[in-house]
Amino acid sequence: GITGTWSPALNNTATTTYTFTPAVGQCAATATLTIRVNSPVVLTRINGPNTLCEREVIEFTANQSGGFWSSSDSNIATIDAASGLLRALSPGFVTLTYQISTPCLSVISRTIEIVDLPEVQLPQDLYLCLDNVTGQVISVVEVKTDLSPADYTFSWTLNGDPLTETSNSLLVQVPGIYQVTVTNLVTGCSSLARTEVKTSSLAVAIVSVGDDFDDRQQIVVQVTGGSGSYEYILNDGFVQDSNVFTNIYQGPYNVSVRDKFGCGTVSYSVFALNYPRFITPNGDGYNDYWSIEDPLNQIASDILIFDRYGKLLTTVAPNSVGWDGTFQGKPQVATDYWFTLFYIDQSGNKQEFKAHFALKR
């Protein structure tokens, strides 16, 4: 190869033209070479806050444009590569990097913190109780955050209008949508929570028993007043949403109508006028006598009992011990027996009723 020397000395800070001079005695000529030195872009700062709140969105910038951005953890924060728009996603530390690759690579980084928001929840399904006659509010409910005022501030609104109350809870006597803004005193991060306070009331109802002596007697509750949602209970039994009770037999019943939202229970007493379908006079203490219970005195006559051929066997007074299944001291055979009575129906009219029951041995 050709040997020689370069001059001037290499300078990597400025563009310079260098000359190559071949050694004496070689068949070579002098040559020149220009080396251009590009100065890198100087990145001095990333502009933006050191701390952000979860869900906050903000644009970061650098002192030079034309580069692109990246995030060290996209689970904590994402940043748009071109615009620098950052979205804070979850608490933690994340490093933001900005770099310009032309004419030379320049890189700058900065670590920021994402701070979690206050955790606030307001109770739901809150109801004020109203007087079912006047419609006036007769109760209060508490809307509370369960957060300490030593750590947070509180700002309340009702249906979008600001309230003066700044405590961590409210005693409410007005229905509507309540919203609270909770701000952490240390981080400055805020969260919103809302709840709706509704109204309900005790029921006003009419309880009616189906047709007297019906084989499939029912008790029906008709709510005629009140603004609540109600459930129904028969004789301290199971709670049901239906206002109809089936499989009703002779006897007294207590019907309770209960507001589902805590505004109270109203109870009604009714009596189902019906008759026993059989008698088992075997001396075991169960169904040994046949009679009809009538505490409301609807039955207007003695009850006449006949055999299947129409022969009068006995008369039984309502609410008495009843017939023991004998005629003139002799036990009667196991078969059907008929009875006739007069009674006052639920409309106040006198009616005759005939039916039969079974004697079982």
Short mmCIF file of N, CA and C in Angstrom, two decimals, residues 161-271:
data_model
loop_
_atom_site.label_atom_id
_atom_site.label_comp_id
_atom_site.label_asym_id
_atom_site.label_seq_id
_atom_site.Cartn_x
_atom_site.Cartn_y
_atom_site.Cartn_z
N ASP A 161 -76.27 21.41 42.10
CA ASP A 161 -76.12 22.70 42.78
C ASP A 161 -75.23 22.55 44.00
N PRO A 162 -74.25 23.45 44.20
CA PRO A 162 -73.33 23.33 45.33
C PRO A 162 -74.06 23.44 46.67
N LEU A 163 -73.57 22.66 47.64
CA LEU A 163 -74.04 22.75 49.01
C LEU A 163 -72.94 23.37 49.86
N THR A 164 -73.33 23.97 50.97
CA THR A 164 -72.34 24.61 51.83
C THR A 164 -71.63 23.62 52.73
N GLU A 165 -72.18 22.43 52.90
CA GLU A 165 -71.61 21.44 53.79
C GLU A 165 -70.25 20.96 53.27
N THR A 166 -69.26 20.89 54.17
CA THR A 166 -67.92 20.42 53.79
C THR A 166 -67.44 19.26 54.65
N SER A 167 -68.35 18.61 55.39
CA SER A 167 -67.96 17.49 56.23
C SER A 167 -67.91 16.21 55.40
N ASN A 168 -67.51 15.13 56.06
CA ASN A 168 -67.36 13.85 55.35
C ASN A 168 -68.67 13.08 55.22
N SER A 169 -69.79 13.64 55.73
CA SER A 169 -71.08 12.98 55.60
C SER A 169 -72.18 14.04 55.63
N LEU A 170 -73.38 13.63 55.15
CA LEU A 170 -74.53 14.52 55.14
C LEU A 170 -75.72 13.83 55.78
N LEU A 171 -76.51 14.57 56.54
CA LEU A 171 -77.82 14.10 56.98
C LEU A 171 -78.84 14.69 56.02
N VAL A 172 -79.54 13.82 55.31
CA VAL A 172 -80.34 14.23 54.15
C VAL A 172 -81.82 14.14 54.47
N GLN A 173 -82.57 15.17 54.12
CA GLN A 173 -84.02 15.17 54.22
C GLN A 173 -84.69 15.59 52.91
N VAL A 174 -83.89 15.71 51.87
CA VAL A 174 -84.40 16.11 50.55
C VAL A 174 -83.98 15.05 49.54
N PRO A 175 -84.91 14.49 48.77
CA PRO A 175 -84.52 13.51 47.75
C PRO A 175 -83.76 14.17 46.61
N GLY A 176 -82.98 13.40 45.91
CA GLY A 176 -82.23 13.92 44.77
C GLY A 176 -80.92 13.20 44.59
N ILE A 177 -80.11 13.70 43.65
CA ILE A 177 -78.81 13.11 43.34
C ILE A 177 -77.73 13.89 44.09
N TYR A 178 -77.04 13.21 44.97
CA TYR A 178 -75.97 13.82 45.76
C TYR A 178 -74.61 13.38 45.20
N GLN A 179 -73.69 14.35 45.06
CA GLN A 179 -72.35 14.05 44.56
C GLN A 179 -71.32 14.71 45.48
N VAL A 180 -70.24 13.99 45.74
CA VAL A 180 -69.17 14.53 46.56
C VAL A 180 -67.86 14.46 45.79
N THR A 181 -67.07 15.53 45.91
CA THR A 181 -65.70 15.55 45.39
C THR A 181 -64.77 15.47 46.59
N VAL A 182 -63.96 14.42 46.61
CA VAL A 182 -63.03 14.17 47.71
C VAL A 182 -61.62 14.45 47.22
N THR A 183 -60.89 15.30 47.96
CA THR A 183 -59.53 15.67 47.55
C THR A 183 -58.54 15.29 48.64
N ASN A 184 -57.49 14.58 48.26
CA ASN A 184 -56.44 14.20 49.19
C ASN A 184 -55.61 15.44 49.54
N LEU A 185 -55.46 15.72 50.84
CA LEU A 185 -54.76 16.92 51.28
C LEU A 185 -53.26 16.88 50.95
N VAL A 186 -52.69 15.70 50.80
CA VAL A 186 -51.25 15.57 50.53
C VAL A 186 -50.98 15.61 49.04
N THR A 187 -51.68 14.80 48.27
CA THR A 187 -51.39 14.68 46.83
C THR A 187 -52.17 15.67 45.98
N GLY A 188 -53.30 16.16 46.49
CA GLY A 188 -54.14 17.04 45.69
C GLY A 188 -55.02 16.31 44.69
N CYS A 189 -54.96 14.98 44.69
CA CYS A 189 -55.77 14.20 43.75
C CYS A 189 -57.21 14.11 44.25
N SER A 190 -58.16 14.12 43.31
CA SER A 190 -59.58 14.14 43.66
C SER A 190 -60.34 13.00 42.99
N SER A 191 -61.41 12.56 43.68
CA SER A 191 -62.33 11.56 43.13
C SER A 191 -63.76 12.02 43.33
N LEU A 192 -64.64 11.56 42.45
CA LEU A 192 -66.06 11.86 42.55
C LEU A 192 -66.84 10.60 42.90
N ALA A 193 -67.92 10.78 43.63
CA ALA A 193 -68.85 9.68 43.89
C ALA A 193 -70.24 10.28 43.99
N ARG A 194 -71.24 9.48 43.59
CA ARG A 194 -72.61 10.00 43.64
C ARG A 194 -73.57 8.91 44.07
N THR A 195 -74.72 9.35 44.57
CA THR A 195 -75.79 8.44 44.93
C THR A 195 -77.11 9.18 44.79
N GLU A 196 -78.18 8.43 44.62
CA GLU A 196 -79.50 9.04 44.52
C GLU A 196 -80.32 8.65 45.75
N VAL A 197 -80.86 9.65 46.41
CA VAL A 197 -81.75 9.44 47.55
C VAL A 197 -83.18 9.51 47.04
N LYS A 198 -83.92 8.41 47.22
CA LYS A 198 -85.30 8.32 46.72
C LYS A 198 -86.27 8.35 47.90
N THR A 199 -87.54 8.21 47.59
CA THR A 199 -88.56 8.24 48.63
C THR A 199 -89.41 6.98 48.59
N SER A 200 -89.96 6.64 49.76
CA SER A 200 -90.87 5.51 49.87
C SER A 200 -91.81 5.82 51.04
N SER A 201 -92.78 4.92 51.27
CA SER A 201 -93.70 5.17 52.38
C SER A 201 -94.41 3.89 52.78
N LEU A 202 -95.04 3.95 53.93
CA LEU A 202 -95.87 2.86 54.41
C LEU A 202 -97.06 2.69 53.47
N ALA A 203 -97.52 1.45 53.33
CA ALA A 203 -98.63 1.18 52.41
C ALA A 203 -99.98 1.48 53.05
N VAL A 204 -100.95 1.77 52.22
CA VAL A 204 -102.37 1.75 52.57
C VAL A 204 -102.99 0.69 51.67
N ALA A 205 -103.70 -0.28 52.26
CA ALA A 205 -104.16 -1.41 51.47
C ALA A 205 -105.55 -1.86 51.88
N ILE A 206 -106.18 -2.58 50.97
CA ILE A 206 -107.44 -3.28 51.24
C ILE A 206 -107.16 -4.77 51.07
N VAL A 207 -107.49 -5.55 52.09
CA VAL A 207 -107.28 -7.00 52.05
C VAL A 207 -108.63 -7.68 51.96
N SER A 208 -108.81 -8.49 50.94
CA SER A 208 -110.09 -9.16 50.74
C SER A 208 -109.89 -10.66 50.61
N VAL A 209 -110.89 -11.39 51.12
CA VAL A 209 -110.92 -12.85 51.00
C VAL A 209 -111.82 -13.21 49.83
N GLY A 210 -111.46 -14.26 49.11
CA GLY A 210 -112.27 -14.69 47.98
C GLY A 210 -113.66 -15.14 48.40
N ASP A 211 -114.41 -15.63 47.45
CA ASP A 211 -115.80 -16.01 47.72
C ASP A 211 -115.89 -16.95 48.92
N ASP A 212 -116.87 -16.68 49.77
CA ASP A 212 -117.10 -17.53 50.94
C ASP A 212 -117.33 -18.98 50.51
N PHE A 213 -116.73 -19.90 51.25
CA PHE A 213 -116.89 -21.35 51.05
C PHE A 213 -116.27 -21.85 49.72
N ASP A 214 -115.51 -21.00 49.03
CA ASP A 214 -114.94 -21.41 47.74
C ASP A 214 -113.89 -22.50 47.94
N ASP A 215 -113.87 -23.49 47.04
CA ASP A 215 -112.88 -24.57 47.13
C ASP A 215 -111.46 -24.03 46.97
N ARG A 216 -111.29 -22.99 46.18
CA ARG A 216 -109.97 -22.41 45.92
C ARG A 216 -109.93 -20.97 46.39
N GLN A 217 -110.13 -20.81 47.64
CA GLN A 217 -110.21 -19.48 48.22
C GLN A 217 -108.83 -18.80 48.20
N GLN A 218 -108.84 -17.49 47.98
CA GLN A 218 -107.61 -16.69 47.95
C GLN A 218 -107.78 -15.48 48.85
N ILE A 219 -106.63 -14.94 49.27
CA ILE A 219 -106.60 -13.63 49.92
C ILE A 219 -105.83 -12.70 48.99
N VAL A 220 -106.43 -11.56 48.67
CA VAL A 220 -105.83 -10.61 47.73
C VAL A 220 -105.61 -9.28 48.44
N VAL A 221 -104.40 -8.72 48.29
CA VAL A 221 -104.06 -7.43 48.88
C VAL A 221 -104.01 -6.39 47.75
N GLN A 222 -104.80 -5.35 47.89
CA GLN A 222 -104.80 -4.26 46.92
C GLN A 222 -104.24 -3.01 47.59
N VAL A 223 -103.07 -2.57 47.14
CA VAL A 223 -102.46 -1.36 47.69
C VAL A 223 -103.15 -0.15 47.08
N THR A 224 -103.72 0.67 47.92
CA THR A 224 -104.46 1.84 47.44
C THR A 224 -103.76 3.16 47.75
N GLY A 225 -102.70 3.12 48.54
CA GLY A 225 -101.97 4.32 48.88
C GLY A 225 -100.55 3.99 49.28
N GLY A 226 -99.69 5.01 49.22
CA GLY A 226 -98.28 4.79 49.51
C GLY A 226 -97.47 4.87 48.24
N SER A 227 -96.19 5.17 48.39
CA SER A 227 -95.32 5.37 47.23
C SER A 227 -94.16 4.38 47.20
N GLY A 228 -94.28 3.28 47.95
CA GLY A 228 -93.16 2.36 48.05
C GLY A 228 -93.28 1.17 47.13
N SER A 229 -92.38 0.24 47.33
CA SER A 229 -92.43 -1.07 46.69
C SER A 229 -92.60 -2.07 47.82
N TYR A 230 -93.58 -2.97 47.70
CA TYR A 230 -94.01 -3.73 48.86
C TYR A 230 -93.86 -5.23 48.66
N GLU A 231 -93.73 -5.92 49.79
CA GLU A 231 -93.73 -7.38 49.84
C GLU A 231 -94.75 -7.81 50.89
N TYR A 232 -95.16 -9.08 50.79
CA TYR A 232 -96.35 -9.51 51.53
C TYR A 232 -96.04 -10.77 52.33
N ILE A 233 -96.65 -10.84 53.54
CA ILE A 233 -96.40 -11.94 54.46
C ILE A 233 -97.75 -12.39 55.02
N LEU A 234 -97.97 -13.70 55.03
CA LEU A 234 -99.19 -14.26 55.59
C LEU A 234 -98.85 -15.04 56.86
N ASN A 235 -99.42 -14.60 57.99
CA ASN A 235 -99.24 -15.31 59.27
C ASN A 235 -97.78 -15.56 59.62
N ASP A 236 -96.94 -14.56 59.44
CA ASP A 236 -95.51 -14.68 59.78
C ASP A 236 -94.81 -15.78 58.97
N GLY A 237 -95.33 -16.06 57.78
CA GLY A 237 -94.72 -17.08 56.92
C GLY A 237 -93.65 -16.48 56.03
N PHE A 238 -93.51 -17.06 54.84
CA PHE A 238 -92.49 -16.62 53.91
C PHE A 238 -92.87 -15.26 53.29
N VAL A 239 -91.85 -14.49 53.00
CA VAL A 239 -92.06 -13.20 52.33
C VAL A 239 -92.23 -13.45 50.83
N GLN A 240 -93.20 -12.78 50.22
CA GLN A 240 -93.41 -12.95 48.78
C GLN A 240 -93.69 -11.60 48.13
N ASP A 241 -93.38 -11.52 46.83
CA ASP A 241 -93.65 -10.30 46.07
C ASP A 241 -95.08 -10.25 45.56
N SER A 242 -95.70 -11.41 45.41
CA SER A 242 -97.07 -11.45 44.92
C SER A 242 -98.04 -10.97 46.00
N ASN A 243 -99.08 -10.26 45.57
CA ASN A 243 -100.10 -9.77 46.50
C ASN A 243 -101.26 -10.74 46.65
N VAL A 244 -101.11 -11.96 46.14
CA VAL A 244 -102.16 -12.97 46.20
C VAL A 244 -101.68 -14.18 46.99
N PHE A 245 -102.47 -14.60 47.96
CA PHE A 245 -102.19 -15.82 48.72
C PHE A 245 -103.21 -16.88 48.34
N THR A 246 -102.73 -18.07 48.02
CA THR A 246 -103.62 -19.15 47.61
C THR A 246 -103.64 -20.25 48.67
N ASN A 247 -104.43 -21.28 48.38
CA ASN A 247 -104.58 -22.41 49.30
C ASN A 247 -105.04 -21.94 50.68
N ILE A 248 -106.04 -21.10 50.69
CA ILE A 248 -106.59 -20.55 51.92
C ILE A 248 -107.70 -21.47 52.45
N TYR A 249 -107.60 -21.77 53.71
CA TYR A 249 -108.61 -22.61 54.36
C TYR A 249 -109.37 -21.78 55.39
N GLN A 250 -110.36 -22.41 55.99
CA GLN A 250 -111.17 -21.71 56.99
C GLN A 250 -110.31 -21.23 58.15
N GLY A 251 -110.54 -19.99 58.58
CA GLY A 251 -109.87 -19.51 59.77
C GLY A 251 -109.39 -18.08 59.66
N PRO A 252 -108.82 -17.56 60.76
CA PRO A 252 -108.31 -16.19 60.79
C PRO A 252 -106.92 -16.11 60.15
N TYR A 253 -106.62 -14.96 59.55
CA TYR A 253 -105.32 -14.75 58.93
C TYR A 253 -104.85 -13.33 59.23
N ASN A 254 -103.54 -13.21 59.38
CA ASN A 254 -102.91 -11.90 59.53
C ASN A 254 -102.07 -11.64 58.29
N VAL A 255 -102.35 -10.55 57.60
CA VAL A 255 -101.64 -10.19 56.37
C VAL A 255 -100.80 -8.95 56.64
N SER A 256 -99.50 -9.05 56.38
CA SER A 256 -98.59 -7.91 56.58
C SER A 256 -98.11 -7.41 55.22
N VAL A 257 -98.12 -6.08 55.06
CA VAL A 257 -97.60 -5.43 53.85
C VAL A 257 -96.39 -4.62 54.28
N ARG A 258 -95.22 -5.02 53.80
CA ARG A 258 -93.96 -4.42 54.27
C ARG A 258 -93.27 -3.65 53.15
N ASP A 259 -92.88 -2.42 53.46
CA ASP A 259 -92.12 -1.63 52.48
C ASP A 259 -90.72 -2.20 52.34
N LYS A 260 -90.28 -2.41 51.11
CA LYS A 260 -88.97 -3.01 50.86
C LYS A 260 -87.82 -2.09 51.22
N PHE A 261 -88.10 -0.81 51.42
CA PHE A 261 -87.03 0.16 51.65
C PHE A 261 -87.02 0.68 53.09
N GLY A 262 -87.64 -0.09 53.99
CA GLY A 262 -87.49 0.19 55.41
C GLY A 262 -88.44 1.21 55.99
N CYS A 263 -89.54 1.52 55.28
CA CYS A 263 -90.47 2.52 55.80
C CYS A 263 -91.62 1.92 56.59
N GLY A 264 -91.51 0.65 56.96
CA GLY A 264 -92.47 0.10 57.90
C GLY A 264 -93.37 -0.97 57.33
N THR A 265 -94.12 -1.59 58.25
CA THR A 265 -95.05 -2.67 57.94
C THR A 265 -96.43 -2.34 58.48
N VAL A 266 -97.46 -2.61 57.69
CA VAL A 266 -98.83 -2.45 58.15
C VAL A 266 -99.50 -3.82 58.08
N SER A 267 -100.31 -4.15 59.08
CA SER A 267 -100.91 -5.48 59.17
C SER A 267 -102.44 -5.38 59.17
N TYR A 268 -103.06 -6.41 58.59
CA TYR A 268 -104.52 -6.49 58.52
C TYR A 268 -104.96 -7.88 58.94
N SER A 269 -106.08 -7.95 59.64
CA SER A 269 -106.65 -9.24 60.06
C SER A 269 -107.89 -9.52 59.22
N VAL A 270 -107.98 -10.74 58.69
CA VAL A 270 -109.15 -11.15 57.91
C VAL A 270 -109.55 -12.56 58.35
N PHE A 271 -110.75 -12.94 57.97
CA PHE A 271 -111.23 -14.28 58.28
C PHE A 271 -111.77 -14.91 57.02
#
